[in-house]
CSV table of C-alpha atoms in Angstrom, one decimal:
chain,number,residue,atom,x,y,z
A,29,MET,CA,26.6,13.7,-11.3
A,30,THR,CA,23.6,11.9,-12.7
A,31,ALA,CA,20.0,13.0,-12.3
A,32,ALA,CA,19.3,9.8,-10.3
A,33,ALA,CA,22.1,10.7,-7.9
A,34,THR,CA,20.7,14.2,-7.2
A,35,THR,CA,17.1,13.0,-6.8
A,36,PRO,CA,16.2,12.4,-3.1
A,37,ALA,CA,14.8,9.1,-2.1
A,38,ALA,CA,11.0,9.1,-1.7
A,39,VAL,CA,11.5,7.4,1.7
A,40,ARG,CA,14.8,7.1,3.6
A,41,ILE,CA,15.1,5.5,7.0
A,42,GLU,CA,18.3,5.1,9.1
A,43,GLY,CA,18.6,3.4,12.5
A,44,LEU,CA,14.9,3.8,13.4
A,45,THR,CA,13.9,2.3,16.8
A,46,LYS,CA,10.6,2.2,18.7
A,47,SER,CA,9.6,0.5,21.9
A,48,PHE,CA,6.4,0.3,23.9
A,49,GLY,CA,7.5,-0.2,27.4
A,50,ASP,CA,9.6,-3.3,27.5
A,51,VAL,CA,8.5,-4.4,24.0
A,52,HIS,CA,11.1,-3.5,21.4
A,53,VAL,CA,9.1,-3.2,18.1
A,54,LEU,CA,11.7,-1.6,15.8
A,55,ARG,CA,15.3,-2.3,16.6
A,56,GLY,CA,17.2,-0.2,14.1
A,57,VAL,CA,15.4,-0.1,10.7
A,58,ASP,CA,17.3,1.0,7.6
A,59,LEU,CA,15.4,1.3,4.4
A,60,THR,CA,15.3,3.3,1.2
A,61,VAL,CA,12.4,3.6,-1.3
A,62,GLU,CA,13.2,5.2,-4.7
A,63,PRO,CA,10.7,7.6,-6.3
A,64,GLY,CA,8.0,6.1,-8.5
A,65,THR,CA,8.4,2.5,-7.3
A,66,ILE,CA,6.4,0.0,-5.3
A,67,LEU,CA,8.2,-1.3,-2.2
A,68,ALA,CA,6.5,-4.2,-0.4
A,69,LEU,CA,7.3,-4.3,3.3
A,70,LEU,CA,6.8,-8.0,4.1
A,71,GLY,CA,6.4,-9.4,7.6
A,72,SER,CA,4.2,-11.5,9.9
A,73,ASN,CA,1.7,-10.1,12.4
A,74,GLY,CA,3.6,-8.2,15.1
A,75,ALA,CA,6.7,-7.6,12.9
A,76,GLY,CA,6.4,-3.8,13.3
A,77,LYS,CA,5.1,-2.9,9.8
A,78,THR,CA,2.2,-0.7,11.0
A,79,THR,CA,4.4,0.9,13.6
A,80,LEU,CA,6.9,1.9,11.0
A,81,VAL,CA,4.2,3.3,8.7
A,82,ARG,CA,2.7,5.3,11.6
A,83,ILE,CA,6.1,6.9,12.3
A,84,LEU,CA,6.6,7.7,8.6
A,85,CYS,CA,3.1,9.3,8.6
A,86,THR,CA,4.0,11.4,11.7
A,87,LEU,CA,1.4,9.6,13.8
A,88,LEU,CA,4.1,8.2,16.1
A,89,GLN,CA,7.5,9.5,17.2
A,90,ALA,CA,10.5,7.2,16.9
A,91,ASP,CA,12.8,6.7,19.9
A,92,ALA,CA,15.9,7.1,17.9
A,93,GLY,CA,17.1,7.2,14.3
A,94,THR,CA,16.0,9.4,11.4
A,95,ALA,CA,13.4,9.1,8.7
A,96,ALA,CA,12.6,11.4,5.7
A,97,VAL,CA,9.7,11.3,3.3
A,98,HIS,CA,9.8,13.2,0.0
A,99,GLY,CA,12.9,15.0,1.3
A,100,HIS,CA,11.2,16.1,4.6
A,101,ASP,CA,12.3,14.9,8.0
A,102,VAL,CA,9.4,13.3,9.8
A,103,ALA,CA,10.4,14.7,13.2
A,104,ALA,CA,11.5,18.2,12.2
A,105,SER,CA,9.0,18.9,9.4
A,106,PRO,CA,5.8,16.9,10.1
A,107,ALA,CA,3.5,19.4,8.4
A,108,GLU,CA,5.5,19.1,5.1
A,109,VAL,CA,5.5,15.4,5.4
A,110,ARG,CA,1.7,15.3,5.8
A,111,GLU,CA,1.3,17.5,2.7
A,112,SER,CA,3.4,15.0,0.7
A,113,ILE,CA,1.7,11.7,1.7
A,114,SER,CA,-1.5,9.8,1.9
A,115,LEU,CA,-2.3,6.8,4.1
A,116,THR,CA,-4.8,4.0,3.5
A,117,GLY,CA,-5.1,1.8,6.6
A,118,GLN,CA,-6.3,-1.7,7.0
A,119,PHE,CA,-9.9,-0.7,7.1
A,120,ALA,CA,-11.7,1.5,4.6
A,121,ALA,CA,-12.2,5.0,5.9
A,122,ILE,CA,-15.3,5.8,3.9
A,123,ASP,CA,-18.6,7.3,5.0
A,124,GLU,CA,-21.2,4.6,4.2
A,125,VAL,CA,-24.1,7.0,4.3
A,126,LEU,CA,-22.7,9.1,1.5
A,127,SER,CA,-22.5,8.0,-2.1
A,128,GLY,CA,-19.1,7.2,-3.6
A,129,ARG,CA,-19.0,10.6,-5.4
A,130,GLU,CA,-20.0,12.5,-2.2
A,131,ASN,CA,-17.2,10.8,-0.3
A,132,LEU,CA,-14.7,12.1,-2.9
A,133,VAL,CA,-16.2,15.6,-3.1
A,134,LEU,CA,-16.1,15.9,0.7
A,135,VAL,CA,-12.4,15.1,0.8
A,136,ALA,CA,-11.6,17.5,-2.0
A,137,ARG,CA,-13.5,20.2,-0.2
A,138,LEU,CA,-11.6,19.5,3.0
A,139,ARG,CA,-8.4,19.9,1.1
A,140,HIS,CA,-9.7,23.3,-0.3
A,141,LEU,CA,-9.3,22.2,-3.9
A,142,ALA,CA,-10.9,23.8,-6.9
A,143,ASP,CA,-13.8,22.0,-8.6
A,144,PRO,CA,-14.3,19.1,-6.2
A,145,GLY,CA,-17.0,17.6,-8.5
A,146,ALA,CA,-14.6,17.3,-11.5
A,147,ILE,CA,-12.0,15.7,-9.2
A,148,ALA,CA,-14.5,13.2,-7.9
A,149,ASP,CA,-15.7,12.3,-11.4
A,150,ALA,CA,-12.2,11.8,-12.7
A,151,LEU,CA,-11.3,9.5,-9.8
A,152,LEU,CA,-14.5,7.5,-10.2
A,153,ALA,CA,-13.7,6.9,-13.8
A,154,ARG,CA,-10.0,6.1,-13.0
A,155,PHE,CA,-11.0,3.4,-10.5
A,156,ALA,CA,-13.9,2.0,-12.5
A,157,LEU,CA,-16.5,3.3,-10.1
A,158,GLY,CA,-18.4,5.6,-12.5
A,159,GLU,CA,-21.6,3.6,-12.7
A,160,ALA,CA,-21.6,3.2,-8.9
A,161,GLY,CA,-20.7,6.8,-8.1
A,162,SER,CA,-24.3,7.8,-7.2
A,163,ARG,CA,-24.9,4.8,-5.0
A,164,ARG,CA,-24.5,4.8,-1.2
A,165,ALA,CA,-21.0,3.6,-0.3
A,166,GLY,CA,-22.5,1.2,2.2
A,167,THR,CA,-23.9,-0.9,-0.7
A,168,TYR,CA,-20.4,-1.4,-2.2
A,169,SER,CA,-18.6,-4.7,-2.3
A,170,GLY,CA,-15.3,-5.1,-0.4
A,171,GLY,CA,-13.2,-4.5,-3.5
A,172,MET,CA,-15.2,-1.4,-4.5
A,173,ARG,CA,-14.9,0.0,-0.9
A,174,ARG,CA,-11.2,-0.4,-1.0
A,175,ARG,CA,-10.9,1.1,-4.5
A,176,LEU,CA,-12.9,4.1,-3.3
A,177,ASP,CA,-10.7,4.3,-0.2
A,178,ILE,CA,-7.6,4.4,-2.4
A,179,ALA,CA,-9.2,7.0,-4.7
A,180,MET,CA,-9.9,9.2,-1.7
A,181,SER,CA,-6.3,9.0,-0.6
A,182,LEU,CA,-5.1,10.3,-4.0
A,183,ILE,CA,-7.0,13.6,-3.8
A,184,GLY,CA,-4.4,16.3,-4.0
A,185,ASP,CA,-2.0,14.1,-5.9
A,186,PRO,CA,0.3,13.1,-3.0
A,187,PRO,CA,3.7,11.9,-4.3
A,188,VAL,CA,4.0,9.2,-1.7
A,189,VAL,CA,1.2,6.8,-0.7
A,190,PHE,CA,1.3,4.3,2.2
A,191,LEU,CA,-1.0,1.3,1.9
A,192,ASP,CA,-1.1,-0.7,5.2
A,193,GLU,CA,-2.3,-4.2,4.4
A,194,PRO,CA,-4.9,-3.0,1.9
A,195,THR,CA,-6.3,-6.4,0.9
A,196,THR,CA,-6.9,-7.8,4.4
A,197,GLY,CA,-10.2,-9.6,4.5
A,198,LEU,CA,-10.9,-9.2,0.8
A,199,ASP,CA,-12.0,-12.1,-1.5
A,200,PRO,CA,-9.7,-13.2,-4.4
A,201,GLN,CA,-11.5,-11.1,-7.0
A,202,ALA,CA,-11.5,-8.0,-4.9
A,203,ARG,CA,-7.7,-8.5,-4.2
A,204,ILE,CA,-7.0,-8.5,-7.9
A,205,GLU,CA,-9.0,-5.3,-8.3
A,206,VAL,CA,-6.9,-3.6,-5.6
A,207,TRP,CA,-3.7,-4.9,-7.1
A,208,GLN,CA,-4.6,-3.4,-10.5
A,209,ALA,CA,-5.3,0.0,-8.8
A,210,VAL,CA,-1.9,-0.1,-7.0
A,211,LYS,CA,-0.1,-0.9,-10.3
A,212,GLU,CA,-1.8,2.0,-12.0
A,213,LEU,CA,-0.7,4.3,-9.1
A,214,ALA,CA,3.0,3.4,-9.7
A,215,ALA,CA,2.6,3.6,-13.5
A,216,ALA,CA,1.4,7.3,-13.0
A,217,GLY,CA,4.6,8.1,-11.0
A,218,THR,CA,3.3,7.7,-7.4
A,219,THR,CA,5.7,6.1,-4.9
A,220,VAL,CA,3.9,3.3,-3.0
A,221,LEU,CA,5.0,1.7,0.2
A,222,LEU,CA,2.8,-1.3,0.7
A,223,THR,CA,2.8,-3.4,3.9
A,224,THR,CA,1.5,-7.0,3.6
A,225,GLN,CA,1.8,-10.4,5.0
A,226,TYR,CA,0.7,-12.1,1.8
A,227,LEU,CA,3.7,-13.4,-0.2
A,228,ASP,CA,1.8,-13.5,-3.5
A,229,GLU,CA,0.8,-9.9,-3.1
A,230,ALA,CA,4.5,-8.9,-2.8
A,231,GLU,CA,5.4,-11.0,-5.8
A,232,GLN,CA,2.6,-9.5,-7.9
A,233,LEU,CA,3.1,-5.8,-7.1
A,234,ALA,CA,6.5,-4.9,-5.8
A,235,ASP,CA,9.5,-3.5,-7.6
A,236,ARG,CA,11.5,-4.2,-4.5
A,237,ILE,CA,10.7,-6.2,-1.3
A,238,ALA,CA,11.9,-5.6,2.2
A,239,ILE,CA,11.5,-8.4,4.8
A,240,LEU,CA,10.9,-7.0,8.3
A,241,HIS,CA,11.5,-9.5,11.1
A,242,GLU,CA,11.8,-9.0,14.8
A,243,GLY,CA,12.1,-5.2,14.3
A,244,VAL,CA,14.9,-5.2,11.7
A,245,ILE,CA,15.1,-5.4,7.9
A,246,MET,CA,16.6,-8.8,7.3
A,247,HIS,CA,16.9,-8.5,3.6
A,248,SER,CA,15.7,-6.2,0.8
A,249,GLY,CA,16.0,-6.3,-3.0
A,250,THR,CA,14.1,-7.3,-6.1
A,251,LEU,CA,12.3,-10.7,-6.1
A,252,ALA,CA,15.1,-12.1,-8.3
A,253,GLU,CA,17.7,-10.9,-5.8
A,254,LEU,CA,15.9,-12.4,-2.9
A,255,ARG,CA,15.4,-15.7,-4.7
A,256,ARG,CA,19.2,-16.0,-5.2
A,257,LEU,CA,19.6,-16.1,-1.4
A,258,LEU,CA,18.5,-19.7,-1.6
A,259,PRO,CA,20.0,-22.5,-3.6
A,260,PRO,CA,18.1,-23.5,-6.8
A,261,ALA,CA,15.6,-26.3,-6.3
A,262,THR,CA,15.7,-29.5,-8.2
A,263,VAL,CA,13.2,-29.4,-11.0
A,264,GLU,CA,11.0,-32.4,-11.5
A,265,TYR,CA,8.0,-32.7,-13.8
A,266,VAL,CA,4.7,-32.8,-12.0
A,267,GLU,CA,1.2,-32.3,-13.3
A,268,LYS,CA,0.1,-28.9,-12.0
A,269,GLN,CA,-3.4,-28.9,-10.6
A,270,PRO,CA,-5.4,-25.7,-10.5
A,271,SER,CA,-5.5,-24.0,-7.1
A,272,LEU,CA,-8.8,-23.3,-5.4
A,273,GLU,CA,-8.2,-19.6,-6.2
A,274,ASP,CA,-7.8,-20.5,-9.9
A,275,VAL,CA,-11.0,-22.4,-9.9
A,276,PHE,CA,-12.9,-19.6,-8.0
A,277,LEU,CA,-11.7,-16.9,-10.4
A,278,ALA,CA,-12.4,-19.0,-13.5
A,279,LEU,CA,-15.9,-19.8,-12.4
A,280,THR,CA,-16.9,-16.3,-11.3
A,281,GLU,CA,-15.5,-14.7,-14.4
A,282,ALA,CA,-17.3,-17.3,-16.6
A,283,GLY,CA,-20.6,-16.4,-14.8
A,284,ARG,CA,-20.4,-12.7,-15.6
């Protein structure tokens, strides 16, 4: 038996269902996320992405089916699951009155970790926030807030991180900053389950993509595998004009 065969999946979901009254949000979700990978859960608003994440984080109970995170059943062992994960929601959970460094130190102290100051300084450097560490977090840009939020979620080195639409409302440059932070997470061995409704975000970040629609996983696979579901397009030569995002990023980078 190979090592891969004996290593449990970082996230394993089988037949998960959840309803709110007469509204059936999840209708039998099956999904596996391998350790050390980024899986993008792609779906439109109301597809059930956040509900699924909340169940995996033990914030909601499923009606039926099973789910395990880092080898722990979310229903039978919620405390062990919570010790193994971190969740970054759609809105930054930072204290705007405190400085960036103070936010990190506070979380490290709440987790009863040794040397909170050293942990904070290391994360500030890792997420390119060292120069802004002493500034009040309320003065940070959107991208800086989100990077600080992700940094706070990594205190304690959780093996599995859930990012629920982390770039919602961010400008193009801030989105790229967050993308880089997510890529660095996976490069360091952290498993990331990322929910998003942005197709380009899934293309940029994910090792595998799962499409959630009307409460079920319609398809999952690599980007190349999903592309093969459609017939190849006829290739014609056209002059490619820069997108507005290309122009925005080029001009703002040039002005730095």
